[in-house]
mmCIF file of C-alpha atoms in Angstrom:
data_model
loop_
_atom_site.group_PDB
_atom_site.id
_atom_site.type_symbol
_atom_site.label_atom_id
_atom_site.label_comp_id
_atom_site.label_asym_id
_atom_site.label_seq_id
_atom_site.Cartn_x
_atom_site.Cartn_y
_atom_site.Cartn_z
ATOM 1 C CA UNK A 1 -35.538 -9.185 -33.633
ATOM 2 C CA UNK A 2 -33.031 -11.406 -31.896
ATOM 3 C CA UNK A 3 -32.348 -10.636 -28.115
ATOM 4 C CA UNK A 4 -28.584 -9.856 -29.364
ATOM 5 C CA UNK A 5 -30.424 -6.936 -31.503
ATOM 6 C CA UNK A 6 -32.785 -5.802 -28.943
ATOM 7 C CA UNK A 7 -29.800 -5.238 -26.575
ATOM 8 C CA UNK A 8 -28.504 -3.484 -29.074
ATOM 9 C CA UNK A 9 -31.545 -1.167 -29.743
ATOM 10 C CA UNK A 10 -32.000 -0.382 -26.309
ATOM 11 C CA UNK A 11 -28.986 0.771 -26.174
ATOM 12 C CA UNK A 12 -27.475 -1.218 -23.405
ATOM 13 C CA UNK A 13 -24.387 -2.593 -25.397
ATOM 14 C CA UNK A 14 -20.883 -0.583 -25.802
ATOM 15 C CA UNK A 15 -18.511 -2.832 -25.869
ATOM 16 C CA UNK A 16 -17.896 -6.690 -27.183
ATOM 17 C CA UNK A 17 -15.311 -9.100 -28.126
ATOM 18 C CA UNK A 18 -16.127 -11.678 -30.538
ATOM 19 C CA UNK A 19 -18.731 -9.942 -31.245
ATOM 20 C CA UNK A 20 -20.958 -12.607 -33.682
ATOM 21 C CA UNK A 21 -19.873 -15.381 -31.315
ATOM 22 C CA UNK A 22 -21.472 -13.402 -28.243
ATOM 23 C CA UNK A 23 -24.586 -12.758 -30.595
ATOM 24 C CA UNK A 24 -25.018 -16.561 -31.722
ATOM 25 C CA UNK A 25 -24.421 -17.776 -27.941
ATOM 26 C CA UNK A 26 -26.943 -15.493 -26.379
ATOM 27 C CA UNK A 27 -29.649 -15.864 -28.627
ATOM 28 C CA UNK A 28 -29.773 -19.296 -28.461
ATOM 29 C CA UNK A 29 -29.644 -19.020 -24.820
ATOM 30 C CA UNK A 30 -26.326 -21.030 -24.362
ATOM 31 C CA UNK A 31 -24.573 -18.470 -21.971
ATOM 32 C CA UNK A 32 -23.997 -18.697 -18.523
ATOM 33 C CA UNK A 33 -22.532 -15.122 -17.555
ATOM 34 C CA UNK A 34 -21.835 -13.240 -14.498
ATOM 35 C CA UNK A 35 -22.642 -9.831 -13.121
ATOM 36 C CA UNK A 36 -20.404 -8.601 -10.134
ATOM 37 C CA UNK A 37 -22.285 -6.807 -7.202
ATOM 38 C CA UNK A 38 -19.761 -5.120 -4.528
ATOM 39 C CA UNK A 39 -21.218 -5.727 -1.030
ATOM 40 C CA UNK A 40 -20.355 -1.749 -0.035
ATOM 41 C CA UNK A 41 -24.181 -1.471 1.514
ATOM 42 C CA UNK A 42 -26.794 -3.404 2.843
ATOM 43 C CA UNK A 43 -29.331 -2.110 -0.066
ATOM 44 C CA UNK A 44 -28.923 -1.880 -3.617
ATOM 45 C CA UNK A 45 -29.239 1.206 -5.664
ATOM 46 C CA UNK A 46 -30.593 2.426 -8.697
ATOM 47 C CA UNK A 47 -27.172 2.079 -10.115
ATOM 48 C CA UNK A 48 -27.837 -1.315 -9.918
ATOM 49 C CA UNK A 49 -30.827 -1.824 -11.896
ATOM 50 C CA UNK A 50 -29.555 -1.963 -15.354
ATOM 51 C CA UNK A 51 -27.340 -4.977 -14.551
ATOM 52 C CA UNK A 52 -30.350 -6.437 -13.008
ATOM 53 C CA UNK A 53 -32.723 -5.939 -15.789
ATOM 54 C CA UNK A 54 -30.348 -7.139 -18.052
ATOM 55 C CA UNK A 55 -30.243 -10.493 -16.089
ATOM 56 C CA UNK A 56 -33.841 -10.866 -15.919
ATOM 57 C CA UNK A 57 -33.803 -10.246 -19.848
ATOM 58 C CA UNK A 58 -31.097 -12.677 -20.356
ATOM 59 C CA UNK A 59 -32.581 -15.356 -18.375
ATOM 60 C CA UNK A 60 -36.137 -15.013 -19.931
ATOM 61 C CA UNK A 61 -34.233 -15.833 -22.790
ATOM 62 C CA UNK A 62 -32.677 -18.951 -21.710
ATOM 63 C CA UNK A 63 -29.332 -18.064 -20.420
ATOM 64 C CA UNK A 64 -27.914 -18.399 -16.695
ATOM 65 C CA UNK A 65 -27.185 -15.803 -14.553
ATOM 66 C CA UNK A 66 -24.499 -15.480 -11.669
ATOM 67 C CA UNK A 67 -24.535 -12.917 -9.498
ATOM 68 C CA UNK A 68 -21.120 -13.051 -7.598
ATOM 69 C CA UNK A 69 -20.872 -11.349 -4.716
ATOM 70 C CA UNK A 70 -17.980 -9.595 -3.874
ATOM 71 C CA UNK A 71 -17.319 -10.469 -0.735
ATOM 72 C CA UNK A 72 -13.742 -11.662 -0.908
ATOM 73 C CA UNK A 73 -12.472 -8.041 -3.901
ATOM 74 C CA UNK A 74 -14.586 -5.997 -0.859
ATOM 75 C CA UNK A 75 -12.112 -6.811 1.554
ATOM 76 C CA UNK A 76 -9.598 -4.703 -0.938
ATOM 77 C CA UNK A 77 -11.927 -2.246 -2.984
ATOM 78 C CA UNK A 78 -12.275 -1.463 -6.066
ATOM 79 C CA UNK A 79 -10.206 1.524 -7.333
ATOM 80 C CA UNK A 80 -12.596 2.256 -10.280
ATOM 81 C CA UNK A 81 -13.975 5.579 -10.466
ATOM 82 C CA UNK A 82 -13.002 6.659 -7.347
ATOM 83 C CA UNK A 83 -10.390 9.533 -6.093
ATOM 84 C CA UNK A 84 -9.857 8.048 -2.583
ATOM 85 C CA UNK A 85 -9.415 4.836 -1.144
ATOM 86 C CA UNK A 86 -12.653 2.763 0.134
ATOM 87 C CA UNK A 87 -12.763 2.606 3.634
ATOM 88 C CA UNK A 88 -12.435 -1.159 4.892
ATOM 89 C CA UNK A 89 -15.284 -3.284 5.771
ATOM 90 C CA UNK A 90 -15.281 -5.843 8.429
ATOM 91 C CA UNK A 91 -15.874 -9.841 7.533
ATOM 92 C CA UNK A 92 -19.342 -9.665 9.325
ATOM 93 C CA UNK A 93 -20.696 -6.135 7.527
ATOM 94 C CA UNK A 94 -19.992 -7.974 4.033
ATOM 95 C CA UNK A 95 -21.587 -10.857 4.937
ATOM 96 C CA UNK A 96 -24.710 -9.090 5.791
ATOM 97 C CA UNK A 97 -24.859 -6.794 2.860
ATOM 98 C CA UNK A 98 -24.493 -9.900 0.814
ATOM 99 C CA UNK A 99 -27.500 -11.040 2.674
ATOM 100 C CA UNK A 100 -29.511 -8.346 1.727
ATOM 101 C CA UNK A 101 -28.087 -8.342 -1.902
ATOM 102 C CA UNK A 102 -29.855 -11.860 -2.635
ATOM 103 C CA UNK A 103 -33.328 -10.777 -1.546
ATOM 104 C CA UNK A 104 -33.212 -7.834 -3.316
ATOM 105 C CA UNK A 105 -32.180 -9.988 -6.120
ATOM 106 C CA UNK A 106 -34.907 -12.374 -5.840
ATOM 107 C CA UNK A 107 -37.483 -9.618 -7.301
ATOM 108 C CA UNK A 108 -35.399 -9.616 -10.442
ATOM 109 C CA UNK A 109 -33.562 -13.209 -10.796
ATOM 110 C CA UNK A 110 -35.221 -16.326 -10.054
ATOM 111 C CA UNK A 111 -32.681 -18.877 -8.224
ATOM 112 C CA UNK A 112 -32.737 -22.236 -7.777
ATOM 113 C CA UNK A 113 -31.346 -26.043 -9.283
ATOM 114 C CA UNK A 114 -30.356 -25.020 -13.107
ATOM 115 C CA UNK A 115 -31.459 -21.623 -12.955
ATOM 116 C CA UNK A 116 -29.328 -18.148 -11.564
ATOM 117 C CA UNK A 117 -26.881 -18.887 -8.754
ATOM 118 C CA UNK A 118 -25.498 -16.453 -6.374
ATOM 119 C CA UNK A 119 -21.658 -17.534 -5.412
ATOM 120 C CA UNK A 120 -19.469 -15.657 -3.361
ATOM 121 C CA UNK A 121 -15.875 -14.707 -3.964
ATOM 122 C CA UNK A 122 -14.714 -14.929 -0.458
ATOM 123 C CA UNK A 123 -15.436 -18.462 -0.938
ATOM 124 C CA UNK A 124 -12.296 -18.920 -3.309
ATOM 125 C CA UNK A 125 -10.434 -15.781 -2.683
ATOM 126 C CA UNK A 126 -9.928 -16.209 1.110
ATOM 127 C CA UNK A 127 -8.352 -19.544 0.971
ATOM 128 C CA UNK A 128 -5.508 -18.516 -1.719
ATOM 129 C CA UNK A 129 -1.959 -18.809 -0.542
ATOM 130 C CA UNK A 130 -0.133 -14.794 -1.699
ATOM 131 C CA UNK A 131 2.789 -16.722 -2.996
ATOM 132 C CA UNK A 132 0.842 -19.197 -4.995
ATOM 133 C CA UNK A 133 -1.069 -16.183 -6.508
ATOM 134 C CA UNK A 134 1.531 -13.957 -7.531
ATOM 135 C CA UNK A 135 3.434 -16.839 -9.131
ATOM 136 C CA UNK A 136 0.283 -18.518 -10.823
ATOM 137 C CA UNK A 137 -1.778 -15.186 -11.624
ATOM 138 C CA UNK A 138 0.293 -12.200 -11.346
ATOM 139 C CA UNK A 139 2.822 -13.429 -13.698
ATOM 140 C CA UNK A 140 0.078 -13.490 -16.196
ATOM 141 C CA UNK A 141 -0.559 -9.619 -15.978
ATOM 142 C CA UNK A 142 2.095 -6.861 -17.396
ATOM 143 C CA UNK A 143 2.258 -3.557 -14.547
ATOM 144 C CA UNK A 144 2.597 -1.881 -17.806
ATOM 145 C CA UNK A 145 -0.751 -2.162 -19.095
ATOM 146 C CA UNK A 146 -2.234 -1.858 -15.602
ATOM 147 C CA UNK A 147 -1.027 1.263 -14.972
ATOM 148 C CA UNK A 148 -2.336 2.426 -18.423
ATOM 149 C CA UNK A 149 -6.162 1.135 -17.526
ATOM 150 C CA UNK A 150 -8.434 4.033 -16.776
ATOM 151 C CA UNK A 151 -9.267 2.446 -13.041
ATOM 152 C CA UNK A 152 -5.930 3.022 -11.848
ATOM 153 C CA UNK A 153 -4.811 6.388 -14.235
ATOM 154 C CA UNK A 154 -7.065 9.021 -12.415
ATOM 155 C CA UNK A 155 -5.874 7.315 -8.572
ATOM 156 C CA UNK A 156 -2.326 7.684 -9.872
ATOM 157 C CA UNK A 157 -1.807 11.462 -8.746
ATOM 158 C CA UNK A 158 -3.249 11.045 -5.527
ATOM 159 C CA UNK A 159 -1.244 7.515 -4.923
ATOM 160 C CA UNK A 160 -2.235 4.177 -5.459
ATOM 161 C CA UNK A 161 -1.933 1.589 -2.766
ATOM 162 C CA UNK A 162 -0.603 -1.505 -3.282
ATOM 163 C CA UNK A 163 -3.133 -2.992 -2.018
ATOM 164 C CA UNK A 164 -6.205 -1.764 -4.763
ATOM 165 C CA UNK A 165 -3.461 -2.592 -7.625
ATOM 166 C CA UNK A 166 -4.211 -5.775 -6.437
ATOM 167 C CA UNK A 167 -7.494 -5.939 -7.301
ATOM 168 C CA UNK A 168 -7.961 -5.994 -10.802
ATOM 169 C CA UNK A 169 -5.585 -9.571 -10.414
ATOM 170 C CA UNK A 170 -8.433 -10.532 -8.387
ATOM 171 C CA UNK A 171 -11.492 -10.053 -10.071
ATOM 172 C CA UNK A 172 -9.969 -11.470 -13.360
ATOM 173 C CA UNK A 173 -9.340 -14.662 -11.107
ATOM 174 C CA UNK A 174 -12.709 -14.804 -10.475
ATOM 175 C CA UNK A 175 -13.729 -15.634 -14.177
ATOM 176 C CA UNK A 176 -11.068 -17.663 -14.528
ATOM 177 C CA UNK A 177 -12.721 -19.536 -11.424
ATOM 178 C CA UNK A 178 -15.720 -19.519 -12.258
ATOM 179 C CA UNK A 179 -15.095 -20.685 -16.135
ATOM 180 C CA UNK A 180 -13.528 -23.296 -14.531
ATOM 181 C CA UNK A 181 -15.927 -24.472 -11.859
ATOM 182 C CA UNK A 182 -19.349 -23.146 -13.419
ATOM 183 C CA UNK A 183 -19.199 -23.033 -16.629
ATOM 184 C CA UNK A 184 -19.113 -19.317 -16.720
ATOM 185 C CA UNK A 185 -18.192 -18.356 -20.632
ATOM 186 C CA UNK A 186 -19.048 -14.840 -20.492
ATOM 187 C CA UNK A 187 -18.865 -11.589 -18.407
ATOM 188 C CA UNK A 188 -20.654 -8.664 -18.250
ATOM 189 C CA UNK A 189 -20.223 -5.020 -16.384
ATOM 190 C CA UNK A 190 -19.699 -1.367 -17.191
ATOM 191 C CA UNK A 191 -17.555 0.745 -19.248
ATOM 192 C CA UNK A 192 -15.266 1.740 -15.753
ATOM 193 C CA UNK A 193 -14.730 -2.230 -15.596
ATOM 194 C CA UNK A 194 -13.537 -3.136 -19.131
ATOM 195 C CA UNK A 195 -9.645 -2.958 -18.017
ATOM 196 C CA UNK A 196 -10.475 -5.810 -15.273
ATOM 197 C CA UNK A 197 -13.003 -7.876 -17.642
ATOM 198 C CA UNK A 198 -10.558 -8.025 -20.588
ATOM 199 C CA UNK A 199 -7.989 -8.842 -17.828
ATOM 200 C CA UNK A 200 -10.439 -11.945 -17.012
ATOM 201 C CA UNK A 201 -10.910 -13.085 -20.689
ATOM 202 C CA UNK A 202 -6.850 -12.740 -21.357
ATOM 203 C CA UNK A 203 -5.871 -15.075 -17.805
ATOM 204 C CA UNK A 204 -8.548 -17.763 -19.193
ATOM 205 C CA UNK A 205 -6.971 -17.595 -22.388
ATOM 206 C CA UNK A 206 -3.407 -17.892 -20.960
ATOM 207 C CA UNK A 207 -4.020 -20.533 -18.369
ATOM 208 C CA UNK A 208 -6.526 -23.006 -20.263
ATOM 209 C CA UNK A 209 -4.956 -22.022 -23.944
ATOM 210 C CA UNK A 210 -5.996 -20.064 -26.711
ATOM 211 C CA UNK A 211 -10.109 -22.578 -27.760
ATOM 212 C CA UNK A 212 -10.973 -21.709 -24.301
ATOM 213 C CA UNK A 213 -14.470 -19.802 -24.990
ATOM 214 C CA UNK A 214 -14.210 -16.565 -22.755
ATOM 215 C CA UNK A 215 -16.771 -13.613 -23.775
ATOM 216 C CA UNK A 216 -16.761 -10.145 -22.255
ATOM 217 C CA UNK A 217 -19.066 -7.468 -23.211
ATOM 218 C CA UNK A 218 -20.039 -3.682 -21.624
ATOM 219 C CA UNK A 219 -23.274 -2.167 -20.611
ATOM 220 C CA UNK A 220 -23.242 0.990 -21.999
ATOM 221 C CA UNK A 221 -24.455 3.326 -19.134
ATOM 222 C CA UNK A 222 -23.533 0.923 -16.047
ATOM 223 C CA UNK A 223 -20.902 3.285 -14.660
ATOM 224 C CA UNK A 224 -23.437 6.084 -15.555
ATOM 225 C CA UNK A 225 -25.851 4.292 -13.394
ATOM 226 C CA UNK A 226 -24.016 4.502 -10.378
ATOM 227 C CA UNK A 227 -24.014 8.348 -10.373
ATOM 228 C CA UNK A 228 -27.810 8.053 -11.363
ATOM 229 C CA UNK A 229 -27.961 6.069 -8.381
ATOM 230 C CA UNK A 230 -27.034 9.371 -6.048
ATOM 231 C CA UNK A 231 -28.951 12.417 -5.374
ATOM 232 C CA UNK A 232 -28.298 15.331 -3.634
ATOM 233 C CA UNK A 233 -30.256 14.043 -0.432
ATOM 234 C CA UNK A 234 -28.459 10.881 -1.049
ATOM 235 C CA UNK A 235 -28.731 7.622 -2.455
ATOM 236 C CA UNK A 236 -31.852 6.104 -4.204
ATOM 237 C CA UNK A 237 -32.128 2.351 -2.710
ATOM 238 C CA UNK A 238 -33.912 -0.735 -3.643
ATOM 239 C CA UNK A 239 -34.722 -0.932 0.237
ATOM 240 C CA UNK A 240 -38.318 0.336 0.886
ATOM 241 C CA UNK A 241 -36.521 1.015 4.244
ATOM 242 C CA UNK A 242 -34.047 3.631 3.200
ATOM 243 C CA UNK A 243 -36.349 4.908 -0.287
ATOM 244 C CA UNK A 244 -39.773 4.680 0.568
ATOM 245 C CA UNK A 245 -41.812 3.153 -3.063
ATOM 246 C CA UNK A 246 -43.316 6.541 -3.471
ATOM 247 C CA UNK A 247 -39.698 8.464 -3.085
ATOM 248 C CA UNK A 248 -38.730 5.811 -5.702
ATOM 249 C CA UNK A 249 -41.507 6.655 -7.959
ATOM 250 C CA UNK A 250 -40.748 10.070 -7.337
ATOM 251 C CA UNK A 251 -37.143 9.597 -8.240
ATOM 252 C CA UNK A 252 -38.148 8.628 -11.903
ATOM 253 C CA UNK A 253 -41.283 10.839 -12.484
ATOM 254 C CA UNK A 254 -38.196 13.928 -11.912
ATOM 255 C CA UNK A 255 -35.579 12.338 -14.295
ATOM 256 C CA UNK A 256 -34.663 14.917 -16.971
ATOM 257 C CA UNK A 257 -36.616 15.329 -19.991
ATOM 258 C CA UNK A 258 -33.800 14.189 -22.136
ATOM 259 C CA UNK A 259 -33.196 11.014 -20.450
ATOM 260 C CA UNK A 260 -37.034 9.652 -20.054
ATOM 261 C CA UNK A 261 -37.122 7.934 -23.255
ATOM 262 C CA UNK A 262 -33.474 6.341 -22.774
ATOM 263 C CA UNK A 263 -34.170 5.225 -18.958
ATOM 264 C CA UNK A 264 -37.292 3.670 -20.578
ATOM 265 C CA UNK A 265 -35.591 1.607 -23.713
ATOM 266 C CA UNK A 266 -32.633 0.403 -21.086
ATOM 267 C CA UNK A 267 -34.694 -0.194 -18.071
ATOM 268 C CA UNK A 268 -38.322 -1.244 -18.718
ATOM 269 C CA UNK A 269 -40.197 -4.482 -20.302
ATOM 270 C CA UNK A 270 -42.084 -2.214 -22.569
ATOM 271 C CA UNK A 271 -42.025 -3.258 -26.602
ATOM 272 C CA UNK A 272 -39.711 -1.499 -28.298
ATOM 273 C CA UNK A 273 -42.644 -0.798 -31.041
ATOM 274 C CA UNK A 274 -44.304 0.978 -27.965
ATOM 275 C CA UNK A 275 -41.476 2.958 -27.059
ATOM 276 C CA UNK A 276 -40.967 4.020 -30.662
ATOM 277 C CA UNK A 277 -44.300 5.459 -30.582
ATOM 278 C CA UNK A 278 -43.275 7.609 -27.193
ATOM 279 C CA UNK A 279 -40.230 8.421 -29.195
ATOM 280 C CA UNK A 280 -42.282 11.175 -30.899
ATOM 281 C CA UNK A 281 -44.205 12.845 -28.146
ATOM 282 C CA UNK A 282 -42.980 16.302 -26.902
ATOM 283 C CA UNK A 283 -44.019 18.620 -24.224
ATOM 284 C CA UNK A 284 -46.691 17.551 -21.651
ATOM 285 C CA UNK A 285 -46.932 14.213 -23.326
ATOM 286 C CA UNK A 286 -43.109 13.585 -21.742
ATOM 287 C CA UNK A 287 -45.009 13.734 -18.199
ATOM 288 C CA UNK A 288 -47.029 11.352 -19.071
ATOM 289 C CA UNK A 289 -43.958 8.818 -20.412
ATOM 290 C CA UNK A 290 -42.019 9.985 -16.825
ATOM 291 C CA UNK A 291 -45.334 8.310 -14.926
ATOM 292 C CA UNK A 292 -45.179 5.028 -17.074
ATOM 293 C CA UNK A 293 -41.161 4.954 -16.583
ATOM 294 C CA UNK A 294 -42.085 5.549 -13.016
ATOM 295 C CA UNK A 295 -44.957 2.953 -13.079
ATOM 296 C CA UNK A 296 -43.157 0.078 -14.784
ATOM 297 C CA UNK A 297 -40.105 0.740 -12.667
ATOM 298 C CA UNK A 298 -41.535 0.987 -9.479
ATOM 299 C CA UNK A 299 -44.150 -2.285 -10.053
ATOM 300 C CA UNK A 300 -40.906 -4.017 -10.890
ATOM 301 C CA UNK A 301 -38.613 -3.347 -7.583
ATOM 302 C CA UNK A 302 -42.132 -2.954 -4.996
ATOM 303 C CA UNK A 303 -44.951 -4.847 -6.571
ATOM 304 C CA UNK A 304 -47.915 -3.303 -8.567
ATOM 305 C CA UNK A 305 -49.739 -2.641 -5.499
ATOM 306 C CA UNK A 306 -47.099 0.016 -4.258
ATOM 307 C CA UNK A 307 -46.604 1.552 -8.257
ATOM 308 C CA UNK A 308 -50.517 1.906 -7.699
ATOM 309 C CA UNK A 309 -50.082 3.397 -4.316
ATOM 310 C CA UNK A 310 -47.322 5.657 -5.481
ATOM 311 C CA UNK A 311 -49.118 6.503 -8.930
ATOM 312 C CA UNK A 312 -52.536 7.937 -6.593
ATOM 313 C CA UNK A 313 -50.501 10.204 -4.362
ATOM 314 C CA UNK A 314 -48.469 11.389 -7.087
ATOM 315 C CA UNK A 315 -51.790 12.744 -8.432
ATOM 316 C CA UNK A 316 -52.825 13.834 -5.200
ATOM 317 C CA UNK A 317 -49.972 16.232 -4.757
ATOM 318 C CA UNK A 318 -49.404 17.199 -8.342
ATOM 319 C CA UNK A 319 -53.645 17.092 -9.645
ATOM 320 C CA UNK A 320 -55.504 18.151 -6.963
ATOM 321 C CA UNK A 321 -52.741 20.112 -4.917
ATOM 322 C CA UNK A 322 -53.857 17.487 -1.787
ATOM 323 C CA UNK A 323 -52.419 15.361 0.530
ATOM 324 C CA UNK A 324 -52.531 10.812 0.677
ATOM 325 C CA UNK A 325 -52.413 8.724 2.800
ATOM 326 C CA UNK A 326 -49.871 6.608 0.494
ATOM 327 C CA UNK A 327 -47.209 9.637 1.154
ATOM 328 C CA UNK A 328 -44.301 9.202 3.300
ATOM 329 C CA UNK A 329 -44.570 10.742 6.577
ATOM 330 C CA UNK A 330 -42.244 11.476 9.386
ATOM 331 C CA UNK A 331 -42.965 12.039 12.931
ATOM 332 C CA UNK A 332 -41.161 14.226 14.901
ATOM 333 C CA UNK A 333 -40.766 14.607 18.898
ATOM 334 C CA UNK A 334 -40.723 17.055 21.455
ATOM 335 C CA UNK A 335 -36.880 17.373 21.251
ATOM 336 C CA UNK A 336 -36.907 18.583 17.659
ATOM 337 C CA UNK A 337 -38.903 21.645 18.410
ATOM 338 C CA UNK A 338 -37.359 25.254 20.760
ATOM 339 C CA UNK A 339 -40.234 27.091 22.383
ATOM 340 C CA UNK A 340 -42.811 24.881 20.774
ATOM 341 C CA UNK A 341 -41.300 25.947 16.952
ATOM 342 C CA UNK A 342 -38.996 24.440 14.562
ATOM 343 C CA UNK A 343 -37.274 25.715 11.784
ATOM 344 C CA UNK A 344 -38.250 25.536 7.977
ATOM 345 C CA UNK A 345 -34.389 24.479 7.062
ATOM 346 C CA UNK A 346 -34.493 21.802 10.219
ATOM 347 C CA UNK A 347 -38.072 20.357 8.905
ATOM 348 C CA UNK A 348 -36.684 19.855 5.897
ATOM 349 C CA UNK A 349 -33.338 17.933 7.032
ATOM 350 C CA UNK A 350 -35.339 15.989 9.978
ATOM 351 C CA UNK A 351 -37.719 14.748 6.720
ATOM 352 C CA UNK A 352 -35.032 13.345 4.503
ATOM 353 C CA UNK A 353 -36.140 15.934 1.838
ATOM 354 C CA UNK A 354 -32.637 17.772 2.070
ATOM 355 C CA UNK A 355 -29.482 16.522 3.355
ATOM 356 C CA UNK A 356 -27.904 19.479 5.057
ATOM 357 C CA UNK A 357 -29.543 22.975 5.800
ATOM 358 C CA UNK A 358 -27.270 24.639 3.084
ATOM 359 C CA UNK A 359 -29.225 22.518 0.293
ATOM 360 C CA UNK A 360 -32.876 23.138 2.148
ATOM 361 C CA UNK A 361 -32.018 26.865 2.040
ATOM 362 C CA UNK A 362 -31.428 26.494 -1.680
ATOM 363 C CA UNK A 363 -34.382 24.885 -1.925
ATOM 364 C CA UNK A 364 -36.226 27.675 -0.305
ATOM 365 C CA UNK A 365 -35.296 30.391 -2.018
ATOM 366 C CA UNK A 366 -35.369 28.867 -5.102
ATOM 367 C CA UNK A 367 -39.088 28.793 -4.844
ATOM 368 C CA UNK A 368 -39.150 24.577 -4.093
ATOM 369 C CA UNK A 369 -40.664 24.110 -1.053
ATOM 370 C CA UNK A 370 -44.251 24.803 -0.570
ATOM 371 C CA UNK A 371 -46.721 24.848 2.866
ATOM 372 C CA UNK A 372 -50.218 23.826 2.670
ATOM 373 C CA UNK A 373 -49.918 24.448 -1.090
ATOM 374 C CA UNK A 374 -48.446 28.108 -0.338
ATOM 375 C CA UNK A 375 -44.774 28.327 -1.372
ATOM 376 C CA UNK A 376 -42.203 29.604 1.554
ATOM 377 C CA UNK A 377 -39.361 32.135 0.549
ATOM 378 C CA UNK A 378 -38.079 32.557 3.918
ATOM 379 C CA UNK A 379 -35.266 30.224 5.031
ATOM 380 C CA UNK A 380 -36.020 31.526 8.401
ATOM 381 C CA UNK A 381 -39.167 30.870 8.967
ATOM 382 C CA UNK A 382 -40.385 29.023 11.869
ATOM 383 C CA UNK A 383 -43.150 26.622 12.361
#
C-alpha cells in the first residue's frame, strides 16, 4: 500500500486537487508541504494532533514538513468557524505561544538542516506595505467568491469586520511566499480552511503562471478535531501543565464507542492489518481498543513511561476500585474550606473535574461522582 493509499484508508483525506499528481509526489517523498498552527494559546490541543500525526507520517516517508506559525494572520484572526470576532493578542503573547508551539512540536516533527522547519508569518507579513498588497494580492481575489466561502457566510449575519475579510488574502500569501522562498508545493489543513487553501493554490497560479506546481489537499476531520479538542471542563492540552498525562489518557479511554476505531485508524502508528482485526470486536472488547487508543496516544505526546503510569492508575480506579499514586492530585488550603467543611459542588470545581458548579451538580445527580468508592447524590453535601 502506498502512503497516498494509507492516507486514504485511514480516512484522513477529503479533499484534493490534482489528485494523481498529489499521489505520485507524496509517495515518492518529493513534497515539501505546510501545516498552519494559529498561536491563540501557549499549549496545543488535541485538535491539533491529526495535523501533527500526519506530519510525522509524511516525513517518515520522505517528505518535508513546515509548520508555519501564525504569528503575523494572529494579529487579525481567523474568521473560520467562529460566530464572534477573536479577541486581539499582543506582539509578545504570540511570540510566546509560538515558543511553546515548537517544543510541543519537537515530540512529533524532528527539525533541523534538510529536515521540518518552523517559519513564522510575522516574519513576511509584518514588513508588507497595505498599498503594495492590495494592488499586488488583492487584485488577484474576486469579493464575490469570498463572500460565498463558508468562513465568512455564517459571520455574515452577525457582521464581518473588515479587518478578518482580510485574512483569507493573507494566508493565501503565505503559500505563495513560501512556494517562492521554500520550495513549498503543497498545502494541507481542514475542511473549514479549503476556501483560503484553494485561494493559495489560485494566487500561485496567477502570479508565477499557470506550470507553477501548487497542491492543496483536506484532512478530513481537522475542523472536527478542534471541537474534539474541548470538553465540558475545558480544553484537552498537549501541556502536561494544563492536562495532566493521566487526564489525557483519560480523555481517550472515554471517547465514544463509535469513534474508538476511527480515532485509532487517523491518529495512531498501529498497522492497518491490526486495526482491521479490532474492526470486528464488539462490547467489552471496545474497552480494551479505548486503552490501546489511549496507550499509543498518550506514549506518543508524554513518553511510554507516563502511558505506563497512566495505564496502572487507570486500573487502579476502574479494577480494583483503589487509589495511585500516578493520579492527579490537588491540594487545597485553609481558605477553601467554612467551618472546617467544603462543599461537594466546590471540591469538584477547585479539582478541575467540573468547570462551574452547575455542571458538578449535574454530575452529582446523575450518579457520576463517587466518595471512597460510595457514589454521592446530594449536591449539597459537605465534606
Amino acid at each position: 500500500m502506498t502512503l497516498f493509499e494509507e492516507l486514504k484508508a485511514r480516512g484522513l483525506i477529503a479533499q484534493v486537487t490534482n489528485e494523481d499528481e498529489i499521489a505520485t509526489m507524496i509517495n515518492a517523498g518529493k513534497a515539501t508541504f505546510y501545516i498552519g498552527f494559529d498561536p491563540t494559546a501557549d499549549s496545543l490541543h488535541v485538535g491539533h494532533f491529526m495535523a501533527l500525526c500526519l506530519m510525522k507520517r509524511m516525513q517518515m516517508a520522505g517528505n518535508r514538513p513546515i509548520a508555519l506559525i501564525g504569528g503575523g494572520t494572529a494579529m487579525i484572526g481567523d474568521p473560520s468557524g467562529r460566530s464572534d470576532m477573536r479577541s486581539m493578542m499582543t506582539v509578545e503573547t504570540i511570540q510566546h505561544n509560538c515558543d511553546c508551539f515548537k517544543k510541543q512540536m519537537e515530540r512529533f516533527i524532528e527539525f533541523g538542516e534538510g529536515k521540518a522547519l518552523m517559519v513564522n508569518n510575522a516574519d513576511w507579513l509584518m514588513q508588507l506595505n497595505y498599498i503594495d498588497f492590495i494592488r499586488e494580492v488583492g487584485s488577484c481575489f474576486s469579493v464575490n467568491n469570498m463572500l460565498r466561502a463558508e468562513c465568512f457566510k455564517q459571520r455574515m449575519e452577525k457582521g464581518l469586520s473588515f479587518l478578518e475579510f482580510n485574512y483569507m488574502p493573507m494566508q493565501s500569501y503565505d503559500f505563495y511566499y513560501l512556494f517562492k522562498n521554500y520550495g513549498c508545493n503543497m498545502q494541507f489543513g481542514g475542511n473549514d480552511q479549503w476556501s483560503n487553501m484553494l485561494g493559495g493554490t489560485e494566487l500561485i497560479r496567477r502570479k508565477l503562471g499557470k506550470d507553477a506546481h501548487a497542491m492543496t489537499i483536506t484532512l478530513l476531520l481537522n475542523a472536527e478535531g478542534k471541537k474534539m479538542g474541548k470538553t465540558a471542563a475545558g480544553a484537552v492540552w498537549l501541556d502536561p501543565s494544563k492536562t495532566s498525562p493521566y487526564d489525557f489518557f483519560q480523555y481517550w479511554r472515554n471517547v465514544d464507542d463509535a469513534d474508538v476505531l476511527k480515532c485509532i485508524r487517523m491518529l495512531t502508528f498501529l498497522p492497518l492489518e491490526q486495526i482491521e482485526e479490532m474492526d470486528k470486536w464488539e462490547g467489552a472488547q471496545l474497552n480494551r481498543a479505548k486503552e490501546i487508543l489511549a496507550f499509543e496516544l498518550t506514549s506518543l505526546v508524554h513518553g511510554k513511561e507516563e502511558a505506563d503510569k497512566a495505564m496502572e492508575a487507570a486500573k487502579s480506579i476502574f479494577v480494583s476500585g483503589g487509589a495511585s499514586e500516578n493520579m492527579p492530585t490537588t491540594q487545597l488550603v485553609a481558605e477553601d474550606f467554612a467551618d472546617g467543611k467544603i462543599g461537594v459542588l466546590t471540591l469538584l470545581v477547585r479539582c478541575g473535574l467540573a468547570a462551574s458548579n452547575s455542571e458538578a451538580r449535574k454530575l452529582v445527580q446523575g450518579g457520576g461522582v463517587s466518595l471512597d468508592g460510595e457514589k454521592l447524590t446530594d449536591p449539597k453535601c459537605m465534606l
